Tab-separated table of C-alpha atoms and ligand atoms in Angstrom:
chain	number	residue	atom	x	y	z
K	1	MET	CA	26.463	-15.508	-22.040
K	2	GLN	CA	28.209	-18.654	-20.939
K	3	ALA	CA	27.590	-19.849	-17.421
K	4	GLY	CA	30.609	-19.952	-15.163
K	5	LEU	CA	32.599	-17.060	-16.609
K	6	PHE	CA	31.067	-14.412	-14.384
K	7	PRO	CA	30.292	-14.192	-10.689
K	8	PRO	CA	26.665	-15.189	-10.009
K	9	GLU	CA	25.488	-11.645	-9.278
K	10	LEU	CA	26.491	-10.606	-12.796
K	11	ALA	CA	25.224	-13.713	-14.545
K	12	THR	CA	22.179	-13.451	-16.758
K	13	GLU	CA	19.083	-15.460	-15.934
K	14	VAL	CA	18.670	-18.109	-18.627
K	15	LEU	CA	14.993	-18.894	-19.327
K	16	ALA	CA	15.659	-21.440	-22.042
K	17	PRO	CA	18.535	-22.152	-24.418
K	18	GLY	CA	19.190	-18.805	-26.114
K	19	ALA	CA	16.810	-16.752	-23.924
K	20	CYS	CA	18.518	-14.462	-21.373
K	21	VAL	CA	16.952	-12.020	-18.939
K	22	LEU	CA	19.136	-8.988	-18.098
K	23	ARG	CA	17.396	-7.595	-15.024
K	24	GLY	CA	17.562	-3.792	-14.874
K	25	PHE	CA	19.855	-3.507	-17.883
K	26	ALA	CA	17.765	-0.592	-19.261
K	27	LEU	CA	17.360	1.345	-15.991
K	28	ASP	CA	19.978	4.013	-16.779
K	29	ALA	CA	18.888	4.316	-20.404
K	30	ALA	CA	15.149	4.393	-19.615
K	31	PRO	CA	14.611	8.187	-19.688
K	32	GLY	CA	16.314	8.405	-23.095
K	33	LEU	CA	14.403	5.382	-24.410
K	34	LEU	CA	11.077	6.915	-23.280
K	35	ALA	CA	11.963	10.249	-24.916
K	36	ALA	CA	12.701	8.348	-28.136
K	37	ILE	CA	9.334	6.555	-27.913
K	38	ALA	CA	7.565	9.933	-27.590
K	39	GLU	CA	9.394	11.216	-30.662
K	40	ILE	CA	8.537	8.070	-32.675
K	41	ALA	CA	4.869	8.370	-31.660
K	42	ARG	CA	4.725	11.970	-32.869
K	43	ALA	CA	5.693	10.808	-36.369
K	44	ALA	CA	3.850	7.457	-36.321
K	45	PRO	CA	1.088	7.512	-33.681
K	46	PHE	CA	0.198	4.392	-31.672
K	47	ARG	CA	-2.708	2.531	-33.238
K	48	HIS	CA	-4.805	-0.561	-32.531
K	49	MET	CA	-4.554	-2.783	-35.582
K	50	THR	CA	-7.144	-5.359	-36.637
K	51	THR	CA	-5.935	-8.914	-37.221
K	52	PRO	CA	-6.925	-11.068	-40.225
K	53	GLY	CA	-9.473	-12.727	-37.912
K	54	GLY	CA	-11.194	-9.364	-37.445
K	55	PHE	CA	-10.029	-8.784	-33.855
K	56	ARG	CA	-8.897	-5.340	-32.733
K	57	MET	CA	-5.607	-5.733	-30.867
K	58	SER	CA	-5.731	-4.383	-27.307
K	59	VAL	CA	-2.010	-3.572	-27.574
K	60	ALA	CA	-1.395	-0.217	-29.309
K	61	MET	CA	1.597	-0.376	-31.650
K	62	THR	CA	3.934	1.688	-33.742
K	63	SER	CA	7.360	1.069	-35.269
K	64	CYS	CA	10.583	2.756	-36.236
K	65	GLY	CA	13.402	1.726	-38.519
K	66	ALA	CA	13.510	0.627	-42.145
K	67	LEU	CA	10.657	-1.831	-41.553
K	68	GLY	CA	7.600	-1.810	-39.315
K	69	TRP	CA	5.267	-4.633	-38.352
K	70	VAL	CA	1.693	-4.412	-39.578
K	71	THR	CA	-1.417	-6.557	-39.557
K	72	ASP	CA	-4.701	-6.083	-41.389
K	73	ALA	CA	-7.410	-8.146	-43.062
K	74	THR	CA	-4.836	-9.625	-45.453
K	75	GLY	CA	-2.300	-10.920	-42.923
K	76	TYR	CA	0.800	-10.068	-40.889
K	77	ARG	CA	4.001	-8.654	-42.377
K	78	TYR	CA	6.828	-6.163	-42.187
K	79	ALA	CA	6.360	-3.119	-44.411
K	80	ALA	CA	8.598	-0.177	-45.312
K	81	HIS	CA	5.668	2.247	-45.081
K	82	ASP	CA	3.294	3.152	-42.298
K	83	PRO	CA	-0.164	2.288	-43.665
K	84	GLU	CA	-1.678	5.171	-41.655
K	85	SER	CA	0.498	7.892	-43.203
K	86	GLY	CA	1.629	6.198	-46.413
K	87	GLY	CA	5.143	7.430	-45.637
K	88	PRO	CA	8.220	5.634	-44.323
K	89	TRP	CA	8.420	4.723	-40.647
K	90	PRO	CA	10.459	7.147	-38.536
K	91	ALA	CA	14.165	6.286	-38.544
K	92	MET	CA	15.454	4.241	-35.632
K	93	PRO	CA	16.973	6.776	-33.216
K	94	GLU	CA	20.738	6.190	-32.805
K	95	ALA	CA	20.329	5.911	-29.035
K	96	LEU	CA	17.838	3.048	-29.497
K	97	LEU	CA	20.050	1.208	-31.958
K	98	ALA	CA	23.121	1.643	-29.740
K	99	PHE	CA	21.207	0.392	-26.708
K	100	ALA	CA	19.908	-2.703	-28.550
K	101	ARG	CA	23.424	-3.530	-29.713
K	102	ARG	CA	24.801	-3.220	-26.172
K	103	ALA	CA	22.068	-5.498	-24.814
K	104	ALA	CA	22.592	-8.113	-27.534
K	105	ALA	CA	26.347	-8.035	-26.895
K	106	ALA	CA	25.774	-8.504	-23.152
K	107	ALA	CA	23.804	-11.660	-24.000
K	108	GLY	CA	26.575	-12.938	-26.253
K	109	HIS	CA	25.319	-11.796	-29.668
K	110	ALA	CA	28.088	-9.760	-31.302
K	111	ASP	CA	27.270	-7.330	-34.096
K	112	CYS	CA	23.478	-7.412	-33.905
K	113	ARG	CA	21.941	-5.216	-36.657
K	114	PRO	CA	18.202	-4.724	-36.121
K	115	ASP	CA	16.335	-2.972	-38.934
K	116	ALA	CA	12.967	-2.785	-37.157
K	117	CYS	CA	11.879	-1.724	-33.702
K	118	LEU	CA	8.279	-2.518	-32.785
K	119	VAL	CA	6.909	-0.387	-29.948
K	120	ASN	CA	4.020	-1.901	-27.966
K	121	ARG	CA	1.938	0.138	-25.529
K	122	TYR	CA	-0.167	-1.599	-22.872
K	123	ALA	CA	-2.800	0.041	-20.683
K	124	PRO	CA	-4.161	-1.903	-17.674
K	125	GLY	CA	-6.249	-4.819	-18.974
K	126	THR	CA	-4.264	-5.102	-22.196
K	127	LYS	CA	-2.874	-8.529	-23.072
K	128	LEU	CA	-0.988	-10.166	-25.901
K	129	SER	CA	-2.236	-13.630	-26.811
K	130	LEU	CA	0.136	-16.563	-27.204
K	131	HIS	CA	1.973	-16.339	-30.545
K	132	GLN	CA	5.271	-16.935	-32.322
K	133	ASP	CA	7.351	-14.227	-34.012
K	134	ARG	CA	7.942	-15.679	-37.449
K	135	ASP	CA	7.401	-12.793	-39.862
K	136	GLU	CA	11.111	-11.934	-39.806
K	137	ARG	CA	13.174	-13.227	-42.725
K	138	ASP	CA	16.110	-14.539	-40.669
K	139	HIS	CA	15.049	-16.537	-37.620
K	140	GLY	CA	18.748	-16.856	-36.697
K	141	ALA	CA	18.999	-13.212	-35.603
K	142	PRO	CA	18.121	-12.506	-31.954
K	143	ILE	CA	15.266	-10.291	-30.757
K	144	VAL	CA	16.019	-7.769	-28.005
K	145	SER	CA	13.024	-6.867	-25.803
K	146	VAL	CA	12.962	-3.922	-23.359
K	147	SER	CA	10.226	-3.494	-20.727
K	148	LEU	CA	9.402	0.026	-19.475
K	149	GLY	CA	6.797	1.275	-17.024
K	150	LEU	CA	4.094	-0.887	-15.483
K	151	PRO	CA	5.125	-4.472	-14.702
K	152	ALA	CA	3.931	-7.449	-16.729
K	153	VAL	CA	3.763	-11.201	-16.474
K	154	PHE	CA	5.259	-12.734	-19.559
K	155	LEU	CA	4.102	-16.202	-20.658
K	156	PHE	CA	6.870	-18.278	-22.142
K	157	GLY	CA	6.021	-21.577	-23.770
K	158	GLY	CA	7.843	-23.862	-26.138
K	159	ALA	CA	8.134	-24.818	-29.777
K	160	ARG	CA	4.590	-26.200	-29.826
K	161	ARG	CA	1.536	-24.189	-28.924
K	162	LYS	CA	0.431	-26.741	-26.314
K	163	ASP	CA	3.856	-26.936	-24.620
K	164	PRO	CA	3.774	-25.954	-20.940
K	165	GLN	CA	4.314	-22.279	-20.153
K	166	VAL	CA	6.301	-20.541	-17.459
K	167	ARG	CA	5.319	-17.120	-16.106
K	168	VAL	CA	8.132	-14.591	-16.008
K	169	PRO	CA	7.599	-11.259	-14.225
K	170	LEU	CA	9.086	-8.348	-16.199
K	171	ALA	CA	9.660	-4.969	-14.555
K	172	HIS	CA	10.718	-1.499	-15.660
K	173	GLY	CA	14.244	-1.712	-17.062
K	174	ASP	CA	14.312	-5.461	-17.676
K	175	VAL	CA	15.743	-6.631	-20.987
K	176	VAL	CA	15.292	-10.049	-22.549
K	177	VAL	CA	17.340	-11.318	-25.475
K	178	TRP	CA	15.828	-14.160	-27.472
K	179	GLY	CA	17.981	-16.157	-29.829
K	180	GLY	CA	18.992	-19.645	-30.677
K	181	ALA	CA	16.601	-22.467	-29.896
K	182	SER	CA	14.036	-20.246	-28.148
K	183	ARG	CA	13.691	-17.743	-30.976
K	184	LEU	CA	10.539	-19.420	-32.330
K	185	PHE	CA	9.009	-20.366	-28.979
K	186	HIS	CA	5.417	-19.371	-28.221
K	187	HIS	CA	4.944	-16.410	-25.899
K	188	GLY	CA	2.436	-13.825	-24.743
K	189	VAL	CA	1.672	-11.263	-22.050
K	190	LEU	CA	-1.043	-11.649	-19.370
K	191	PRO	CA	-3.451	-8.727	-18.854
K	192	ILE	CA	-1.584	-5.796	-17.292
K	193	ALA	CA	-2.718	-4.935	-13.751
K	194	GLN	CA	-3.971	-1.476	-12.789
K	195	GLY	CA	-1.194	0.735	-11.551
K	196	HIS	CA	0.866	3.863	-11.851
K	197	HIS	CA	4.528	4.019	-12.743
K	198	PRO	CA	6.532	7.194	-12.077
K	199	ALA	CA	8.179	7.047	-15.511
K	200	THR	CA	5.179	6.112	-17.683
K	201	GLY	CA	1.983	6.736	-15.706
K	202	ALA	CA	-0.679	4.197	-16.627
K	203	TYR	CA	1.252	2.394	-19.357
K	204	ARG	CA	3.711	-0.352	-20.018
K	205	TYR	CA	5.883	0.001	-23.112
K	206	ASN	CA	7.805	-2.794	-24.740
K	207	LEU	CA	10.423	-2.270	-27.409
K	208	THR	CA	11.423	-5.223	-29.575
K	209	PHE	CA	14.397	-4.869	-31.858
K	210	ARG	CA	14.406	-7.280	-34.748
K	211	LYS	CA	16.261	-8.041	-37.926
K	212	ALA	CA	13.153	-8.301	-40.085
K	213	GLY	CA	14.404	-7.904	-43.669
T	301	LIG	C1	10.119	-15.085	-27.123
T	301	LIG	N1	5.981	-8.592	-27.283
T	301	LIG	O1	5.887	-7.767	-29.850
T	301	LIG	S1	8.544	-9.139	-25.775
T	301	LIG	C2	5.902	-8.994	-29.650
T	301	LIG	O2	6.104	-7.678	-23.927
T	301	LIG	C3	5.894	-9.480	-28.254
T	301	LIG	O3	5.288	-6.677	-25.680
T	301	LIG	C4	5.863	-8.922	-25.904
T	301	LIG	O4	5.820	-10.654	-28.045
T	301	LIG	C5	5.764	-7.664	-25.095
T	301	LIG	O5	5.932	-9.838	-30.550
T	301	LIG	C6	6.954	-9.770	-25.427
T	301	LIG	C7	9.420	-10.573	-25.566
T	301	LIG	C8	9.598	-11.494	-26.724
T	301	LIG	C9	9.765	-11.051	-28.008
T	301	LIG	C10	10.054	-11.956	-29.000
T	301	LIG	C11	10.192	-13.315	-28.727
T	301	LIG	C12	9.703	-12.815	-26.448
T	301	LIG	C13	10.005	-13.734	-27.427
T	301	LIG	C14	10.533	-14.259	-29.699
T	301	LIG	C15	10.677	-15.584	-29.371
T	301	LIG	C16	10.453	-16.000	-28.080
T	302	LIG	FE1	6.171	-11.748	-29.905
């Protein structure tokens, strides 16, 4: 979104060139998004994957859409099949796709067409170490991220791993759209604090919509 076109109370918070926070954008959609997550998890249960370095991820993950993100002893990649079931990932529910497109449009990205939605589940104590998202084919397409449930502190760095980081609190219903120059910036999530959220109990969920293939 361009600065100056909207009154300040409607303006998005710009974290870095191409990175917009839409506070509360998912609040109305949250019950439907959580119902969709439950349906996805019935078909493709959350699992803790093991990275090539042999570390079990504390974040539990699943995916929907044509492609899902996987890691194992051989690397990181998007795959058309769920390695646990051998079958395709569950389709991306229309309500999820429509929501992601609305969020991308609100951040100035017309006609966003994600083909993968990674679903992360965090229990208290769970963290996501600093990383870049570079397994997608087209780094020009934005990523739409939706936070649900327990709050988190997001770590947002720069193009280089050692670049300074800012801490961004993310609450239930917050949406972040990452595109442009910030698309390949390093980022992570600090350990989630103990807590209870009325919509999700003892969990935080994060949806990331990506154009992976
Ligand atoms: C910044 N997830 O799944 S979403 C991930 O809250 C991931 O679960 C975090 O990082 C979470 O890969 C953060 C926000 C996010 C997603 C992609 C980005 C931030 C990004 C790509 C580039 C820069
Ligand atoms: Fe990431």
